[in-house]
Amino acid sequence: MLPAPFIAAVEAAIGANRLLTASDDLVRYGVDRTTVWQPAPAAVALPGSSDEVRQLVLLANQYDVAVVPSGGRTGLSGGAVAKNGELVVAMDRLNEVIEFNPIDRSVTVGAGVVTQVLQDFAEQHGLFYPVDFASAGSSQIGGNIATNAGGIKVIRYGMTRDWVLGLKVVTGSGELLELNRGLLKNNTGYDLRHLFIGSEGTLGLICEATIKLARPPVDLAVLVLGVNDFPAIMAVLEKYTNALDLTAFEFFSEAALVRVTEHTGLARPFESVAPFYALLEFEQGGDQLDTAMALFEECLEAELVCDGVVSQSLSQAANLWKLREDISETLWHWKPYKNDISVLVSKMPEFIVEVDALVAERYPSFEVVWYGHIGDGNLHLNILKPDDLSIEAFTEQCGTVSSEVSALVERYQGSISAEHGVGLLKKPYLKHSKSEQEINLMRAIRHSFDPNGILNPGKLFD
Ligand code: MLT
Ligand code: ZN
């Protein structure tokens, strides 16, 4: 229950019809894409400006109300889950493209602008916003920044962090900050903008962002290869990255392909069945396509791959991409337990052998589905929930194995969350990727931005 004077003050600040308390709104705004926690916020506020966000934060401090910042809620680690009577502050109404500057190749947008809208805007102006993933149609820029979203083009274009030129934020204590002013070069001490990127709503609320845009890639080709075993994927990657500027190098297992083709009705890429598939994308101009085909022959001869197909049209390319991009949505129906781990690409050949053996031993009766951005050293290991097991029992069993996977990741100096963030789901494993000293410093930073601890309590670390 929120205090009555707090509700009255919020309604006065943003308008009574902008404070939602109907149970379907609470359910909708209280969860992300995780299926573990039950939503139970007390109310949802929809501010219409940075100033209204600021007023909400000041009131939350005054009345000691916990705030959960909310974007498109497509996250996979529970970072936007509100389960304890919090006030959700959703950025849906901050959805304007505020300013476009073709000379600086930058665009300033409200935090609630949907990723796809930004991508389309860039395209209409002959430019390109390269951060892309399956949930681009509903994820919001503010949420992408708060989680430093990655996606399918990181190998060439990097993560969200690499495209943020400036931020307007409201800190947990209600200060409005303009960070980096959209500048390309600005060496004036600590760059607080970068602290907010990936902060998972624990330092402040992102209200606006200035985003850099790129030259669009030209004439992309998609190549899907059937790969003979796990280590062969890395050998194929090495050959292709040495010869081409790839815009993507993704992989998925036969189990993922079976599920996705059954669920979507998409055709398999070719008749041969392989344990794994690699999806490569590159600009095919000049002699790039010939190089790719020559490498394919080499890979066939070396028995790294057993079959392959290259796109002949935009629609074929899009369909090949769907085989990879639709996996996450397809698996969602089995309430998967998700691991999102990374190591250096150079360590991947040894790492995958060990992690594969560990998983085979510890999940003998669960279906394990692999896919991910292997060109970035990032594996998504999804365990599907058997129908006869409760979500609680399933999560607990997978959590135990995750501790072992995390210990292995630590031994390889990798990350327990390559791109999905920590939220609630990965919090127990953070110690495997960050030292105690680092977590203590993070705690101190959090305290200086949010001294009363009102923002996203319980997320990232306690
Ligand atoms: C993906 O790579 O498809 C996304 O990170 C989502 C997921 O892992 O399920
Ligand atoms: Zn991913």
Short mmCIF file of C-alpha atoms and ligand atoms in Angstrom, two decimals:
data_model
loop_
_atom_site.label_atom_id
_atom_site.label_comp_id
_atom_site.label_asym_id
_atom_site.label_seq_id
_atom_site.Cartn_x
_atom_site.Cartn_y
_atom_site.Cartn_z
CA MET A 1 0.00 0.00 0.00
CA LEU A 2 1.29 3.43 -0.91
CA PRO A 3 0.67 6.26 1.61
CA ALA A 4 -2.43 8.29 0.68
CA PRO A 5 -0.59 11.67 0.75
CA PHE A 6 2.02 10.21 -1.61
CA ILE A 7 -0.68 9.13 -4.06
CA ALA A 8 -2.32 12.55 -3.89
CA ALA A 9 1.01 14.30 -4.51
CA VAL A 10 1.84 11.99 -7.45
CA GLU A 11 -1.55 12.59 -9.01
CA ALA A 12 -1.06 16.33 -8.63
CA ALA A 13 2.39 16.08 -10.24
CA ILE A 14 1.58 13.91 -13.29
CA GLY A 15 -2.24 13.86 -13.51
CA ALA A 16 -4.61 11.37 -11.85
CA ASN A 17 -5.13 9.41 -15.07
CA ARG A 18 -1.36 8.81 -15.32
CA LEU A 19 -1.27 6.75 -12.14
CA LEU A 20 -2.52 3.24 -12.90
CA THR A 21 -3.72 0.83 -10.23
CA ALA A 22 -5.99 -1.58 -12.16
CA SER A 23 -4.89 -5.17 -11.59
CA ASP A 24 -4.20 -5.91 -15.29
CA ASP A 25 -1.91 -2.84 -15.45
CA LEU A 26 -0.09 -3.98 -12.30
CA VAL A 27 0.43 -7.43 -13.81
CA ARG A 28 1.54 -6.05 -17.19
CA TYR A 29 3.99 -3.50 -15.78
CA GLY A 30 5.26 -5.66 -12.93
CA VAL A 31 7.15 -8.25 -14.99
CA ASP A 32 9.76 -8.54 -17.71
CA ARG A 33 10.30 -11.66 -19.87
CA THR A 34 11.30 -13.80 -16.90
CA THR A 35 8.70 -16.27 -15.68
CA VAL A 36 9.97 -16.83 -12.14
CA TRP A 37 8.42 -13.97 -10.11
CA GLN A 38 4.85 -12.87 -9.60
CA PRO A 39 4.19 -9.18 -10.33
CA ALA A 40 2.89 -7.17 -7.37
CA PRO A 41 3.63 -3.43 -7.70
CA ALA A 42 1.35 -1.00 -5.86
CA ALA A 43 0.90 1.40 -8.80
CA VAL A 44 2.34 2.42 -12.17
CA ALA A 45 3.24 6.05 -12.92
CA LEU A 46 3.49 7.31 -16.50
CA PRO A 47 5.41 10.60 -16.39
CA GLY A 48 5.36 12.80 -19.49
CA SER A 49 8.61 14.75 -19.05
CA SER A 50 12.00 14.66 -17.29
CA ASP A 51 10.64 17.19 -14.85
CA GLU A 52 7.76 14.87 -13.94
CA VAL A 53 10.23 12.02 -13.49
CA ARG A 54 12.16 14.26 -11.13
CA GLN A 55 9.08 15.14 -9.13
CA LEU A 56 8.23 11.44 -8.78
CA VAL A 57 11.71 10.64 -7.50
CA LEU A 58 11.63 13.52 -5.01
CA LEU A 59 8.26 12.31 -3.71
CA ALA A 60 9.47 8.70 -3.50
CA ASN A 61 12.38 9.91 -1.35
CA GLN A 62 10.10 11.98 0.83
CA TYR A 63 7.68 9.09 1.45
CA ASP A 64 10.25 6.29 1.33
CA VAL A 65 8.62 4.51 -1.61
CA ALA A 66 10.61 2.01 -3.69
CA VAL A 67 10.70 2.77 -7.41
CA VAL A 68 11.15 0.26 -10.24
CA PRO A 69 12.14 1.97 -13.52
CA SER A 70 10.43 0.34 -16.48
CA GLY A 71 11.05 0.35 -20.23
CA GLY A 72 9.75 -2.25 -22.71
CA ARG A 73 10.20 -5.01 -20.08
CA THR A 74 11.84 -7.37 -22.53
CA GLY A 75 14.68 -8.09 -20.07
CA LEU A 76 15.62 -11.65 -19.18
CA SER A 77 17.12 -11.25 -15.69
CA GLY A 78 14.26 -9.79 -13.65
CA GLY A 79 15.75 -6.27 -13.58
CA ALA A 80 12.31 -4.70 -14.17
CA VAL A 81 10.30 -7.04 -11.96
CA ALA A 82 8.20 -5.29 -9.29
CA LYS A 83 7.01 -7.84 -6.75
CA ASN A 84 6.92 -5.96 -3.43
CA GLY A 85 4.40 -3.12 -3.64
CA GLU A 86 6.76 -0.71 -5.45
CA LEU A 87 5.88 2.24 -7.68
CA VAL A 88 6.72 1.33 -11.27
CA VAL A 89 7.83 4.38 -13.25
CA ALA A 90 7.28 3.52 -16.91
CA MET A 91 8.81 5.68 -19.63
CA ASP A 92 6.21 4.90 -22.32
CA ARG A 93 5.18 8.55 -22.73
CA LEU A 94 8.75 9.81 -23.23
CA ASN A 95 8.54 8.47 -26.76
CA GLU A 96 9.50 11.43 -28.96
CA VAL A 97 12.37 11.80 -31.38
CA ILE A 98 13.54 15.13 -30.00
CA GLU A 99 16.30 16.28 -32.34
CA PHE A 100 18.17 14.92 -35.35
CA ASN A 101 21.51 16.35 -36.37
CA PRO A 102 22.73 15.04 -39.76
CA ILE A 103 26.10 16.77 -39.46
CA ASP A 104 26.88 15.15 -36.13
CA ARG A 105 25.05 12.00 -37.30
CA SER A 106 23.22 11.93 -33.99
CA VAL A 107 19.65 11.77 -32.78
CA THR A 108 18.25 12.67 -29.37
CA VAL A 109 15.30 10.55 -28.27
CA GLY A 110 13.10 10.08 -25.23
CA ALA A 111 13.86 6.97 -23.17
CA GLY A 112 10.53 5.40 -24.15
CA VAL A 113 11.28 5.36 -27.88
CA VAL A 114 11.08 1.77 -29.14
CA THR A 115 14.30 0.39 -30.65
CA GLN A 116 12.64 -0.39 -33.97
CA VAL A 117 11.34 3.19 -34.22
CA LEU A 118 14.90 4.48 -33.83
CA GLN A 119 16.15 1.96 -36.41
CA ASP A 120 13.45 3.06 -38.87
CA PHE A 121 14.12 6.73 -38.20
CA ALA A 122 17.81 6.23 -38.95
CA GLU A 123 16.98 4.35 -42.16
CA GLN A 124 14.62 7.10 -43.34
CA HIS A 125 17.57 9.50 -43.02
CA GLY A 126 19.98 7.24 -44.91
CA LEU A 127 21.68 6.13 -41.70
CA PHE A 128 21.80 3.06 -39.47
CA TYR A 129 21.29 2.26 -35.80
CA PRO A 130 23.13 -1.03 -35.52
CA VAL A 131 22.11 -2.40 -32.11
CA ASP A 132 19.59 -5.07 -33.01
CA PHE A 133 17.88 -8.05 -31.40
CA ALA A 134 14.64 -10.00 -31.65
CA SER A 135 12.78 -7.78 -29.16
CA ALA A 136 13.57 -4.56 -31.10
CA GLY A 137 9.84 -4.15 -31.78
CA SER A 138 9.01 -3.60 -28.10
CA SER A 139 12.21 -2.86 -26.17
CA GLN A 140 12.81 0.81 -25.38
CA ILE A 141 16.02 2.80 -25.75
CA GLY A 142 16.11 3.70 -22.04
CA GLY A 143 15.93 0.03 -21.06
CA ASN A 144 18.54 -0.89 -23.67
CA ILE A 145 20.89 1.67 -22.14
CA ALA A 146 20.12 0.64 -18.55
CA THR A 147 21.07 -2.94 -19.48
CA ASN A 148 23.72 -2.09 -22.10
CA ALA A 149 21.87 -4.35 -24.54
CA GLY A 150 23.96 -6.36 -27.00
CA GLY A 151 22.27 -8.42 -29.70
CA ILE A 152 23.19 -9.92 -33.04
CA LYS A 153 25.61 -7.35 -34.52
CA VAL A 154 28.03 -6.88 -31.63
CA ILE A 155 30.92 -8.54 -33.48
CA ARG A 156 31.00 -5.56 -35.87
CA TYR A 157 29.26 -2.70 -34.07
CA GLY A 158 29.68 -3.30 -30.33
CA MET A 159 27.07 -2.97 -27.57
CA THR A 160 24.60 -0.15 -26.80
CA ARG A 161 27.37 1.57 -24.82
CA ASP A 162 29.26 2.26 -28.05
CA TRP A 163 26.37 4.31 -29.48
CA VAL A 164 25.43 6.55 -26.56
CA LEU A 165 26.80 10.09 -26.95
CA GLY A 166 24.84 11.72 -24.15
CA LEU A 167 22.22 11.13 -21.47
CA LYS A 168 19.71 13.14 -19.51
CA VAL A 169 19.05 11.36 -16.21
CA VAL A 170 17.34 11.89 -12.88
CA THR A 171 19.43 10.42 -10.08
CA GLY A 172 18.00 8.49 -7.13
CA SER A 173 18.20 11.68 -5.06
CA GLY A 174 16.30 13.66 -7.69
CA GLU A 175 19.09 15.60 -9.42
CA LEU A 176 18.65 16.21 -13.14
CA LEU A 177 21.98 15.61 -14.94
CA GLU A 178 23.00 16.16 -18.56
CA LEU A 179 25.86 13.75 -19.17
CA ASN A 180 28.43 14.31 -21.94
CA ARG A 181 26.31 16.74 -24.01
CA GLY A 182 26.43 14.54 -27.09
CA LEU A 183 30.14 15.17 -27.54
CA LEU A 184 32.43 12.79 -29.39
CA LYS A 185 35.48 14.02 -27.49
CA ASN A 186 35.24 15.15 -23.90
CA ASN A 187 38.14 14.43 -21.56
CA THR A 188 36.98 16.16 -18.41
CA GLY A 189 37.36 13.53 -15.77
CA TYR A 190 34.93 10.76 -14.83
CA ASP A 191 32.43 10.02 -17.57
CA LEU A 192 29.26 9.50 -15.54
CA ARG A 193 27.36 8.64 -18.71
CA HIS A 194 29.12 5.29 -18.76
CA LEU A 195 28.15 4.57 -15.14
CA PHE A 196 24.49 4.82 -16.13
CA ILE A 197 24.94 2.48 -19.08
CA GLY A 198 24.34 -0.98 -17.64
CA SER A 199 23.33 0.36 -14.21
CA GLU A 200 20.01 -1.52 -14.34
CA GLY A 201 17.97 1.31 -12.86
CA THR A 202 19.98 1.45 -9.64
CA LEU A 203 21.55 4.91 -10.03
CA GLY A 204 18.79 6.92 -11.66
CA LEU A 205 16.18 7.01 -14.38
CA ILE A 206 17.30 7.64 -17.94
CA CYS A 207 14.97 10.22 -19.52
CA GLU A 208 16.67 11.10 -22.82
CA ALA A 209 19.59 9.81 -24.85
CA THR A 210 21.65 11.19 -27.70
CA ILE A 211 22.56 8.33 -29.99
CA LYS A 212 25.24 8.11 -32.67
CA LEU A 213 24.20 6.73 -36.06
CA ALA A 214 26.31 4.90 -38.65
CA ARG A 215 26.63 4.40 -42.39
CA PRO A 216 24.28 1.56 -43.37
CA PRO A 217 25.86 -1.70 -44.49
CA VAL A 218 25.45 -2.44 -48.20
CA ASP A 219 24.25 -5.61 -49.89
CA LEU A 220 24.35 -8.03 -46.99
CA ALA A 221 24.53 -11.78 -47.53
CA VAL A 222 23.57 -14.42 -44.97
CA LEU A 223 25.36 -17.75 -44.92
CA VAL A 224 24.16 -20.66 -42.78
CA LEU A 225 26.54 -23.58 -42.29
CA GLY A 226 25.91 -27.00 -40.76
CA VAL A 227 28.83 -27.49 -38.35
CA ASN A 228 30.08 -30.93 -37.38
CA ASP A 229 30.78 -30.37 -33.67
CA PHE A 230 31.13 -27.68 -31.02
CA PRO A 231 34.91 -27.07 -31.43
CA ALA A 232 34.50 -26.87 -35.22
CA ILE A 233 32.39 -23.71 -34.77
CA MET A 234 35.45 -21.92 -33.43
CA ALA A 235 37.66 -23.16 -36.29
CA VAL A 236 35.07 -21.89 -38.78
CA LEU A 237 34.89 -18.56 -36.94
CA GLU A 238 38.66 -18.14 -37.10
CA LYS A 239 38.78 -18.76 -40.83
CA TYR A 240 35.96 -16.31 -41.59
CA THR A 241 36.99 -13.52 -39.23
CA ASN A 242 40.51 -13.57 -40.66
CA ALA A 243 39.17 -13.05 -44.19
CA LEU A 244 35.96 -10.98 -43.92
CA ASP A 245 34.53 -8.09 -41.90
CA LEU A 246 31.59 -10.06 -40.55
CA THR A 247 28.52 -8.18 -39.33
CA ALA A 248 27.34 -11.28 -37.45
CA PHE A 249 28.56 -14.73 -36.43
CA GLU A 250 25.81 -16.50 -34.54
CA PHE A 251 25.24 -20.15 -33.73
CA PHE A 252 22.46 -22.49 -32.64
CA SER A 253 22.09 -26.18 -31.95
CA GLU A 254 19.95 -28.75 -33.79
CA ALA A 255 17.62 -28.80 -30.74
CA ALA A 256 17.06 -25.04 -31.21
CA LEU A 257 16.45 -25.48 -34.95
CA VAL A 258 13.91 -28.27 -34.37
CA ARG A 259 11.97 -26.20 -31.84
CA VAL A 260 12.00 -23.06 -33.96
CA THR A 261 10.97 -24.73 -37.22
CA GLU A 262 8.16 -26.63 -35.46
CA HIS A 263 6.95 -23.49 -33.74
CA THR A 264 7.15 -21.06 -36.66
CA GLY A 265 6.66 -23.31 -39.69
CA LEU A 266 9.92 -21.97 -41.18
CA ALA A 267 11.81 -24.35 -43.48
CA ARG A 268 15.11 -25.88 -42.38
CA PRO A 269 18.09 -24.17 -44.10
CA PHE A 270 19.00 -27.38 -45.97
CA GLU A 271 18.27 -31.09 -45.72
CA SER A 272 21.42 -32.18 -43.88
CA VAL A 273 21.15 -32.43 -40.11
CA ALA A 274 24.13 -31.10 -38.15
CA PRO A 275 24.62 -30.84 -34.38
CA PHE A 276 25.22 -27.07 -34.72
CA TYR A 277 24.64 -24.31 -37.24
CA ALA A 278 26.59 -21.10 -37.74
CA LEU A 279 24.93 -18.02 -39.22
CA LEU A 280 27.30 -15.50 -40.79
CA GLU A 281 26.46 -12.13 -42.30
CA PHE A 282 28.74 -9.89 -44.38
CA GLU A 283 28.69 -7.23 -47.08
CA GLN A 284 29.00 -9.26 -50.26
CA GLY A 285 30.42 -6.52 -52.54
CA GLY A 286 33.87 -6.73 -54.20
CA ASP A 287 35.18 -10.27 -53.90
CA GLN A 288 33.64 -10.90 -50.46
CA LEU A 289 31.10 -13.44 -51.66
CA ASP A 290 33.77 -15.37 -53.61
CA THR A 291 35.99 -15.37 -50.52
CA ALA A 292 33.11 -16.68 -48.41
CA MET A 293 32.41 -19.47 -50.90
CA ALA A 294 36.09 -20.46 -51.14
CA LEU A 295 36.23 -20.69 -47.35
CA PHE A 296 33.11 -22.84 -47.39
CA GLU A 297 34.90 -25.29 -49.70
CA GLU A 298 37.91 -25.29 -47.34
CA CYS A 299 35.66 -25.97 -44.36
CA LEU A 300 33.95 -28.83 -46.21
CA GLU A 301 37.32 -30.38 -47.09
CA ALA A 302 38.55 -30.03 -43.51
CA GLU A 303 35.30 -31.73 -42.37
CA LEU A 304 34.39 -28.77 -40.20
CA VAL A 305 31.05 -28.31 -41.94
CA CYS A 306 28.70 -30.68 -43.73
CA ASP A 307 26.43 -28.32 -45.70
CA GLY A 308 25.60 -24.68 -46.25
CA VAL A 309 23.33 -22.18 -47.93
CA VAL A 310 23.86 -18.54 -48.91
CA SER A 311 20.97 -16.11 -49.32
CA GLN A 312 19.98 -15.22 -52.89
CA SER A 313 17.43 -12.56 -51.99
CA LEU A 314 16.49 -10.21 -49.18
CA SER A 315 13.54 -12.40 -48.23
CA GLN A 316 15.70 -15.53 -48.07
CA ALA A 317 18.20 -13.64 -45.91
CA ALA A 318 15.37 -12.54 -43.61
CA ASN A 319 14.07 -16.12 -43.32
CA LEU A 320 17.52 -17.47 -42.50
CA TRP A 321 17.84 -14.80 -39.81
CA LYS A 322 14.48 -15.82 -38.37
CA LEU A 323 15.86 -19.32 -37.70
CA ARG A 324 18.19 -17.68 -35.20
CA GLU A 325 16.17 -14.69 -34.04
CA ASP A 326 12.95 -16.58 -33.30
CA ILE A 327 14.61 -19.04 -30.94
CA SER A 328 14.16 -16.97 -27.80
CA GLU A 329 10.45 -16.32 -28.39
CA THR A 330 9.92 -19.98 -29.31
CA LEU A 331 11.60 -21.32 -26.17
CA TRP A 332 9.71 -18.91 -23.93
CA HIS A 333 6.79 -21.37 -24.04
CA TRP A 334 8.93 -23.88 -22.10
CA LYS A 335 9.80 -21.33 -19.39
CA PRO A 336 13.53 -21.83 -19.97
CA TYR A 337 16.18 -21.24 -17.34
CA LYS A 338 18.67 -18.96 -19.06
CA ASN A 339 22.43 -18.76 -18.75
CA ASP A 340 24.14 -15.94 -20.64
CA ILE A 341 27.85 -16.48 -20.26
CA SER A 342 30.95 -15.21 -22.02
CA VAL A 343 34.68 -15.78 -22.16
CA LEU A 344 37.38 -14.41 -24.44
CA VAL A 345 36.97 -15.82 -27.95
CA SER A 346 40.53 -17.16 -27.67
CA LYS A 347 39.51 -19.22 -24.61
CA MET A 348 36.27 -20.44 -26.14
CA PRO A 349 37.62 -23.67 -27.74
CA GLU A 350 38.67 -25.08 -24.34
CA PHE A 351 35.76 -23.53 -22.48
CA ILE A 352 33.01 -25.03 -24.65
CA VAL A 353 34.42 -28.53 -24.17
CA GLU A 354 34.32 -28.12 -20.38
CA VAL A 355 30.96 -26.41 -20.18
CA ASP A 356 29.40 -28.95 -22.54
CA ALA A 357 30.69 -31.83 -20.38
CA LEU A 358 29.48 -30.16 -17.18
CA VAL A 359 26.03 -29.53 -18.56
CA ALA A 360 25.70 -33.06 -19.98
CA GLU A 361 26.60 -34.49 -16.57
CA ARG A 362 24.45 -32.17 -14.45
CA TYR A 363 21.34 -31.98 -16.65
CA PRO A 364 20.99 -35.64 -17.69
CA SER A 365 17.20 -35.50 -17.92
CA PHE A 366 16.54 -31.90 -18.99
CA GLU A 367 16.55 -30.65 -22.55
CA VAL A 368 19.46 -28.26 -23.08
CA VAL A 369 19.32 -25.81 -25.97
CA TRP A 370 22.38 -23.87 -27.09
CA TYR A 371 22.52 -20.73 -29.17
CA GLY A 372 24.10 -17.32 -29.05
CA HIS A 373 26.63 -14.84 -30.25
CA ILE A 374 29.59 -17.15 -30.38
CA GLY A 375 31.56 -14.64 -32.47
CA ASP A 376 31.50 -12.42 -29.35
CA GLY A 377 32.43 -15.29 -27.01
CA ASN A 378 28.82 -15.30 -25.73
CA LEU A 379 26.82 -18.51 -25.21
CA HIS A 380 23.14 -18.74 -24.33
CA LEU A 381 22.53 -21.98 -22.51
CA ASN A 382 18.79 -22.57 -22.11
CA ILE A 383 17.36 -25.39 -20.01
CA LEU A 384 13.73 -26.23 -20.84
CA LYS A 385 11.34 -26.86 -17.96
CA PRO A 386 9.78 -30.33 -18.00
CA ASP A 387 5.96 -30.12 -17.82
CA ASP A 388 5.76 -32.16 -14.63
CA LEU A 389 8.12 -29.94 -12.60
CA SER A 390 6.98 -26.78 -10.80
CA ILE A 391 8.71 -23.53 -11.78
CA GLU A 392 10.06 -23.20 -8.21
CA ALA A 393 11.62 -26.70 -8.16
CA PHE A 394 12.96 -26.23 -11.69
CA THR A 395 14.51 -22.84 -10.89
CA GLU A 396 16.11 -24.22 -7.75
CA GLN A 397 17.65 -27.21 -9.54
CA CYS A 398 18.94 -25.05 -12.39
CA GLY A 399 20.24 -22.51 -9.89
CA THR A 400 22.47 -25.17 -8.31
CA VAL A 401 23.92 -26.10 -11.68
CA SER A 402 24.31 -22.41 -12.50
CA SER A 403 26.60 -22.07 -9.50
CA GLU A 404 28.86 -24.71 -11.04
CA VAL A 405 28.67 -23.12 -14.48
CA SER A 406 29.50 -19.76 -12.85
CA ALA A 407 32.50 -21.26 -11.04
CA LEU A 408 33.73 -22.58 -14.38
CA VAL A 409 33.17 -19.17 -15.96
CA GLU A 410 35.20 -17.63 -13.12
CA ARG A 411 38.04 -20.07 -13.73
CA TYR A 412 38.09 -18.85 -17.34
CA GLN A 413 37.90 -15.20 -16.21
CA GLY A 414 34.62 -14.80 -18.05
CA SER A 415 31.27 -13.16 -17.33
CA ILE A 416 28.18 -14.69 -15.72
CA SER A 417 26.07 -12.20 -17.67
CA ALA A 418 27.39 -11.23 -21.06
CA GLU A 419 24.42 -9.16 -22.20
CA HIS A 420 21.21 -9.86 -20.26
CA GLY A 421 22.23 -8.05 -17.08
CA VAL A 422 22.17 -9.23 -13.47
CA GLY A 423 18.76 -8.15 -12.14
CA LEU A 424 17.40 -10.73 -9.71
CA LEU A 425 18.26 -13.86 -11.64
CA LYS A 426 22.05 -13.49 -11.75
CA LYS A 427 22.53 -11.73 -8.43
CA PRO A 428 23.68 -14.87 -6.60
CA TYR A 429 26.43 -15.38 -9.19
CA LEU A 430 27.78 -11.83 -9.47
CA LYS A 431 30.67 -12.75 -7.15
CA HIS A 432 32.01 -15.02 -9.88
CA SER A 433 32.56 -12.05 -12.21
CA LYS A 434 33.28 -9.18 -9.85
CA SER A 435 35.65 -9.13 -6.87
CA GLU A 436 34.46 -8.18 -3.38
CA GLN A 437 36.38 -4.90 -3.72
CA GLU A 438 34.62 -4.10 -6.98
CA ILE A 439 31.19 -4.88 -5.50
CA ASN A 440 31.97 -2.71 -2.48
CA LEU A 441 32.91 0.17 -4.75
CA MET A 442 29.74 -0.39 -6.78
CA ARG A 443 27.78 -0.26 -3.54
CA ALA A 444 29.40 3.07 -2.63
CA ILE A 445 28.66 4.49 -6.08
CA ARG A 446 25.05 3.37 -5.82
CA HIS A 447 24.77 5.00 -2.41
CA SER A 448 26.09 8.33 -3.69
CA PHE A 449 23.49 8.45 -6.49
CA ASP A 450 20.64 6.96 -4.44
CA PRO A 451 21.38 7.63 -0.75
CA ASN A 452 17.95 6.50 0.46
CA GLY A 453 18.06 3.28 -1.55
CA ILE A 454 14.72 3.84 -3.31
CA LEU A 455 15.75 2.70 -6.80
CA ASN A 456 15.23 -0.90 -7.84
CA PRO A 457 15.94 -2.32 -4.37
CA GLY A 458 17.18 -5.91 -4.36
CA LYS A 459 18.41 -5.80 -7.95
CA LEU A 460 22.04 -6.25 -9.06
CA PHE A 461 23.36 -6.67 -5.47
CA ASP A 462 21.99 -6.15 -1.95
C1 MLT B 1 19.14 -13.79 -28.01
O1 MLT B 1 20.33 -13.83 -28.24
O2 MLT B 1 18.29 -14.36 -28.72
C2 MLT B 1 18.70 -12.96 -26.86
O3 MLT B 1 19.75 -12.62 -26.02
C3 MLT B 1 17.55 -13.55 -26.11
C4 MLT B 1 17.81 -14.85 -25.44
O4 MLT B 1 18.92 -15.17 -25.08
O5 MLT B 1 16.86 -15.59 -25.23
ZN ZN B 2 21.58 -12.82 -26.98
#
